[in-house]
Coordinates of C-alpha atoms in Angstrom, one line a residue:
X181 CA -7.0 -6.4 20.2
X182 CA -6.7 -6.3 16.7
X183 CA -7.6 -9.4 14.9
X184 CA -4.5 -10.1 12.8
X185 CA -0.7 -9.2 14.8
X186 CA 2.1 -8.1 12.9
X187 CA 5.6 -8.5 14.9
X188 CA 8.7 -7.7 13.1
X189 CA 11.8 -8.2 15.2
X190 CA 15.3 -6.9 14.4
X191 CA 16.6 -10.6 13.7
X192 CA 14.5 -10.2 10.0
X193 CA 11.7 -12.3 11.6
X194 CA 8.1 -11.2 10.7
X195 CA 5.4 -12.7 12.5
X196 CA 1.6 -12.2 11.5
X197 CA -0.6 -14.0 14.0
X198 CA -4.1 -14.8 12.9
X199 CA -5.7 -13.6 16.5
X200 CA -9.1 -14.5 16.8
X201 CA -8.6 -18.1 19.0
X202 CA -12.3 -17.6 20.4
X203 CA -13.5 -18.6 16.5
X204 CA -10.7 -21.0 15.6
X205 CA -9.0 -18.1 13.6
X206 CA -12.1 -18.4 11.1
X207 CA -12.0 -15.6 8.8
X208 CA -14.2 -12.7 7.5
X209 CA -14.1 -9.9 5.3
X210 CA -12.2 -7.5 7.3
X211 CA -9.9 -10.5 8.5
X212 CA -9.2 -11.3 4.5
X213 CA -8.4 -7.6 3.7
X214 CA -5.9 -7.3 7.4
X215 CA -4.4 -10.2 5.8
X216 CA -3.9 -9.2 2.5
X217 CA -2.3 -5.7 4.0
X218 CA -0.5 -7.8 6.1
X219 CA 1.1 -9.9 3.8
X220 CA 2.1 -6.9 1.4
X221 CA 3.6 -5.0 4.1
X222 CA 6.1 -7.7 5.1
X223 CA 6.5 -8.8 1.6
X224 CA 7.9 -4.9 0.7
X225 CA 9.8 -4.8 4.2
X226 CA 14.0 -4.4 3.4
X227 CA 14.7 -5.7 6.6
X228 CA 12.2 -9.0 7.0
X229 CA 14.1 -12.1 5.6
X230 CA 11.4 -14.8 6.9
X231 CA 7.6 -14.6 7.8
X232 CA 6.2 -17.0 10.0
X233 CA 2.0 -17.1 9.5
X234 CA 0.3 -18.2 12.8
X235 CA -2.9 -19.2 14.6
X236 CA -3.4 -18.2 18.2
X237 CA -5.1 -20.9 20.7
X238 CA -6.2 -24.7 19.4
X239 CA -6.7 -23.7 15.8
X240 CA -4.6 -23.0 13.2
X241 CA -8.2 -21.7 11.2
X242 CA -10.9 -23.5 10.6
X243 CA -11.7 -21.3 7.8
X244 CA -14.5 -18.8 7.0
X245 CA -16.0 -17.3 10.0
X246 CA -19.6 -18.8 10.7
X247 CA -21.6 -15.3 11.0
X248 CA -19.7 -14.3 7.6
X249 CA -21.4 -17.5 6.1
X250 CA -24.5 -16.4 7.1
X251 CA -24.3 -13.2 5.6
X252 CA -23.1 -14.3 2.2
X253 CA -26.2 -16.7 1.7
X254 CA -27.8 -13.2 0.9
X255 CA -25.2 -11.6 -1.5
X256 CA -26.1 -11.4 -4.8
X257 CA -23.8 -12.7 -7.3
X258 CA -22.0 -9.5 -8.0
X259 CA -21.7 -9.6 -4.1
X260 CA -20.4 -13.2 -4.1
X261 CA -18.3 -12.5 -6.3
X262 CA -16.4 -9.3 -5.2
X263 CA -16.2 -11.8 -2.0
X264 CA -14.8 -13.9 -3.2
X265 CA -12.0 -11.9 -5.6
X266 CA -11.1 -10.5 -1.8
X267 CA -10.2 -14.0 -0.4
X268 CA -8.6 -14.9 -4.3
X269 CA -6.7 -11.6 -3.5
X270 CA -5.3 -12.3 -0.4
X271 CA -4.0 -15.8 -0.8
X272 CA -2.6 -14.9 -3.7
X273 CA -0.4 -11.7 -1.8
X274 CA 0.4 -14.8 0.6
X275 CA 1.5 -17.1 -2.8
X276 CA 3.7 -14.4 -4.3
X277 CA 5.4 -12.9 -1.9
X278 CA 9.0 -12.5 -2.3
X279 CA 10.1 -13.3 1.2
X280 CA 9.4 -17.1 2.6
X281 CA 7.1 -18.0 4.2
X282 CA 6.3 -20.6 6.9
X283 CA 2.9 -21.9 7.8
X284 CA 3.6 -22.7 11.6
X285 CA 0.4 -25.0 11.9
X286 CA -0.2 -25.8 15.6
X287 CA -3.6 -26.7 15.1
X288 CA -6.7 -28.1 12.6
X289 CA -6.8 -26.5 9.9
X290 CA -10.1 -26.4 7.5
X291 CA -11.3 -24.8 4.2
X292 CA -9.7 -21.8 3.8
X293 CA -7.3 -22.4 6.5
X294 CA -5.7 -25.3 4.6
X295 CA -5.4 -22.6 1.8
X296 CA -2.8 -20.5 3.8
X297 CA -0.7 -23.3 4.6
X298 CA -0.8 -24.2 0.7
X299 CA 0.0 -21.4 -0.3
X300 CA 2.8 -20.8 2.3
X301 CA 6.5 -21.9 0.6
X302 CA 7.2 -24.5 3.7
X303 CA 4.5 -25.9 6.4
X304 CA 5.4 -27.5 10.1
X305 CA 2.6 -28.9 11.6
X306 CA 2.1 -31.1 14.9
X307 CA 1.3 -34.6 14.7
X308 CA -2.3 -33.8 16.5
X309 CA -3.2 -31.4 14.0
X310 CA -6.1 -32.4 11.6
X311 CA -7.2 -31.1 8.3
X312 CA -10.5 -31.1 6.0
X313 CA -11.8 -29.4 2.9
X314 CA -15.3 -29.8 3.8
X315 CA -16.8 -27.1 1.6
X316 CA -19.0 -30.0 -0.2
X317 CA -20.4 -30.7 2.5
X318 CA -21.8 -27.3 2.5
X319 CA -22.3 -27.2 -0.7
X320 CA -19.7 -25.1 -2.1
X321 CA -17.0 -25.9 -3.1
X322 CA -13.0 -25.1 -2.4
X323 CA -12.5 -22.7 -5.8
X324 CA -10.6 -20.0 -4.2
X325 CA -8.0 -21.8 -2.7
X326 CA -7.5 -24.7 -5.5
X327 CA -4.9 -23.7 -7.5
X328 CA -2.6 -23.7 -4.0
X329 CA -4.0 -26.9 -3.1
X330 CA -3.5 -29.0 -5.9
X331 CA 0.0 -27.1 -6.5
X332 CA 0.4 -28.7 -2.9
X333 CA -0.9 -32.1 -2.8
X334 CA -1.7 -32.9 -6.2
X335 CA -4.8 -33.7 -8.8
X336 CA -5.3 -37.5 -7.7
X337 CA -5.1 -36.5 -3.4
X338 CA -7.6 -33.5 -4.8
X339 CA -9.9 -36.2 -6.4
X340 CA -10.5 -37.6 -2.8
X341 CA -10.1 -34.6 -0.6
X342 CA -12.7 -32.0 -2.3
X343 CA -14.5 -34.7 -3.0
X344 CA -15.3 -36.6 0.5
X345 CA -14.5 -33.4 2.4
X346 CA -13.7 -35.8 4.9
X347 CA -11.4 -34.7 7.7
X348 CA -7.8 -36.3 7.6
X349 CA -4.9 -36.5 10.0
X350 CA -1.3 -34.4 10.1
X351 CA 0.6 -37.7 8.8
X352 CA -1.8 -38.2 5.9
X353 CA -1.1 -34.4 5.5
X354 CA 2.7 -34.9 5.8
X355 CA 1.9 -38.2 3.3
X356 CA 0.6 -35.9 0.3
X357 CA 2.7 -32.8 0.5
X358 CA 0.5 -30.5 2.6
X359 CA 3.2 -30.5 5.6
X360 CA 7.0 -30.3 4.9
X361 CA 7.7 -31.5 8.4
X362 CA 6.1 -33.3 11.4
X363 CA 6.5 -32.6 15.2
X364 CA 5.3 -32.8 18.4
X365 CA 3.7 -30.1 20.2
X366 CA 7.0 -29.7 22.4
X367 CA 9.3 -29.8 19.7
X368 CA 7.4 -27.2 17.3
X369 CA 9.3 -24.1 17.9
X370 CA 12.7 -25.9 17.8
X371 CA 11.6 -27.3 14.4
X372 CA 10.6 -24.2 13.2
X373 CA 13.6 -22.3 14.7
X374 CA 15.8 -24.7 12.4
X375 CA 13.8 -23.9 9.6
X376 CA 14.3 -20.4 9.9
X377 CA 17.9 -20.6 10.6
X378 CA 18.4 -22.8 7.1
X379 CA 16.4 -19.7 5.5
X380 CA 18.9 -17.1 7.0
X381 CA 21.9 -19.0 5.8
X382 CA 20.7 -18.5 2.0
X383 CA 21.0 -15.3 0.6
X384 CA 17.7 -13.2 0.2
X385 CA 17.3 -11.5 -3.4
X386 CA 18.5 -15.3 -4.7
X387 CA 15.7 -16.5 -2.4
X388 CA 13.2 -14.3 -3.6
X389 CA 14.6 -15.1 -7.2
X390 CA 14.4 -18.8 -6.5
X391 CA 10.7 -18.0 -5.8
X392 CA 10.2 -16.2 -8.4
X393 CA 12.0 -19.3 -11.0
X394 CA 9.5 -21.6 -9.3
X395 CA 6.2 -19.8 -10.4
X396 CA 8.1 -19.2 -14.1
X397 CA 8.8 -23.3 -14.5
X398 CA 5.9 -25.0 -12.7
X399 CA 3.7 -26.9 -14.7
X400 CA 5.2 -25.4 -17.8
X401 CA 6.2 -27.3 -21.1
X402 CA 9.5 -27.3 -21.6
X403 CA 10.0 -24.6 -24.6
X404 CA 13.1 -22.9 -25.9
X405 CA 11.3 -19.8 -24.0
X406 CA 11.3 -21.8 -21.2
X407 CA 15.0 -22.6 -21.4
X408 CA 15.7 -19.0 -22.6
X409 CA 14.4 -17.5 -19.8
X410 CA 16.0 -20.0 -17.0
X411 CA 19.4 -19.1 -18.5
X412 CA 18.5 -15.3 -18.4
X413 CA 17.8 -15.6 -14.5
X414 CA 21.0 -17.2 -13.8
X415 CA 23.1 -14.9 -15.4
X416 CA 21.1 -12.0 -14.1
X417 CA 22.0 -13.3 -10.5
X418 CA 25.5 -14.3 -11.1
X419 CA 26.0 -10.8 -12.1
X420 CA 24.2 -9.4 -9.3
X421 CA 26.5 -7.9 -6.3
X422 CA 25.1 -10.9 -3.8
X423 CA 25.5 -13.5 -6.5
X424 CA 29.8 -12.0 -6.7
X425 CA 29.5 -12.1 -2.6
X426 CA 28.5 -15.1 -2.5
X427 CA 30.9 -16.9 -4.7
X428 CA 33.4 -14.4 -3.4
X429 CA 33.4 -16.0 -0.3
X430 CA 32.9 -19.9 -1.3
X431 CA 36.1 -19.2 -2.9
X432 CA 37.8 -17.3 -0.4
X433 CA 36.8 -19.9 2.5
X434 CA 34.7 -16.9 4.6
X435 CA 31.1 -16.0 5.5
X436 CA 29.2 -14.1 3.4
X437 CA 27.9 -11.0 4.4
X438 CA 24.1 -12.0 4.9
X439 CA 24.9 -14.9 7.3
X440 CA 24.9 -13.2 11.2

């Protein structure tokens, strides 16, 4: 069976399943690149409106694959860092693509598997779930996946976290921004399933504009450029034929035409 699932059903749900449960959904090489195709083909999908990332068995992913650690303490440092770029690569695919994305988190998650879920738009995780950016420990250190992580939690949480590379629990996660929502095991899919229905009731080009605003505003001083270029989206999506539909039917007291 192939490593990484894709599952597109008509409904607009994408599914890519990280499927290597016997490792905990730890990553290599070819796992990073499947990703990275993965991502890219539902992100360029018409017909997907929400992508659900999962793990298969206990894990969400702990992370980089143990025999893919043992290799890369032979790379040289062009080969470290071509490595490297690949797993820079593929989380940022994850980070910009223009459909939403849910980190459905079912499991621990370590290293590089508490990337994805940062750099997922929302993340539901159960309350049994546990985290840990332990790469200090190894001696390394979390640089690939930072700029997700901080975006997620924060500089002061980052000060502890990739510091200690202690492990930490799903409400300490939900505490600190990691998880959007908290569930039990039984109540996961339900959770998510509301989720995804809030998604399906928005309409998608201003979702994957909303996105798009996000990455244009964060963490950005606010300049007449800034304020110029806010103003330029907004009128670019009022005039756009889902922006009219949309307001069309706020006003006219009907569904719009991309709720089912």
């Amino acid at each position: 069976m192939s490593d990484i699932l894709i599952d597109i059903a008509d409904t607009g749900i994408a599914t890519v399943t990280m499927n290597r449960g016997d490792v905990h959904n730890a990553f290599n090489e070819q796992v990073i690149a499947d990703l990275t195709a993965a991502f890219s083909r539902v992100g360029e999908d018409p017909a997907v409106r929400v992508v659900l990332l999962r793990g298969v068995g206990r894990s969400f992913s702990a992370g980089a694959d143990l025999s893919w650690m043992k290799k890369m303490a032979g790379y040289s440092h062009e080969e470290n860092l071509a490595d490297a770029m690949g797993l820079a690569t593929m989380l940022r695919t994850l980070d910009e693509c223009p459909k939403p994305t849910i980190a459905v988190v079912q499991g621990p998650a370590f290293g590089g598997g508490v990337g994805l879920v940062s750099a997922c738009d929302i993340a539901i995780g159960v309350e049994t779930a546990t985290f840990a950016l332990s790469e200090v420990r190894l001696g390394i250190i979390p640089a690939a996946i930072s700029p997700y992580v901080i975006a997620a939690i924060g500089e002061r949480a980052c000060r502890r976290y990739f510091l200690t590379g202690e492990r930490f629990s799903a409400a300490e996660a939900h505490r600190i921004g990691l998880l959007h929502e908290l569930t039990t095991a039984d109540g996961l899919e339900e959770t998510v399933a509301k989720t995804v229905r809030s998604l399906m009731d928005s309409a998608p080009t201003a979702v994957s504009a909303a996105k798009e605003l996000i990455r244009a505003v964060a963490r950005r001083p606010l300049t007449d450029d800034v304020v110029r270029d806010t103003a330029e989206r907004i009128a670019r999506q009022r005039a756009s034929a889902e922006g009219k539909e949309g307001v069309g039917a706020f006003l006219d007291k009907r569904t719009p035409s991309w709720r089912s």
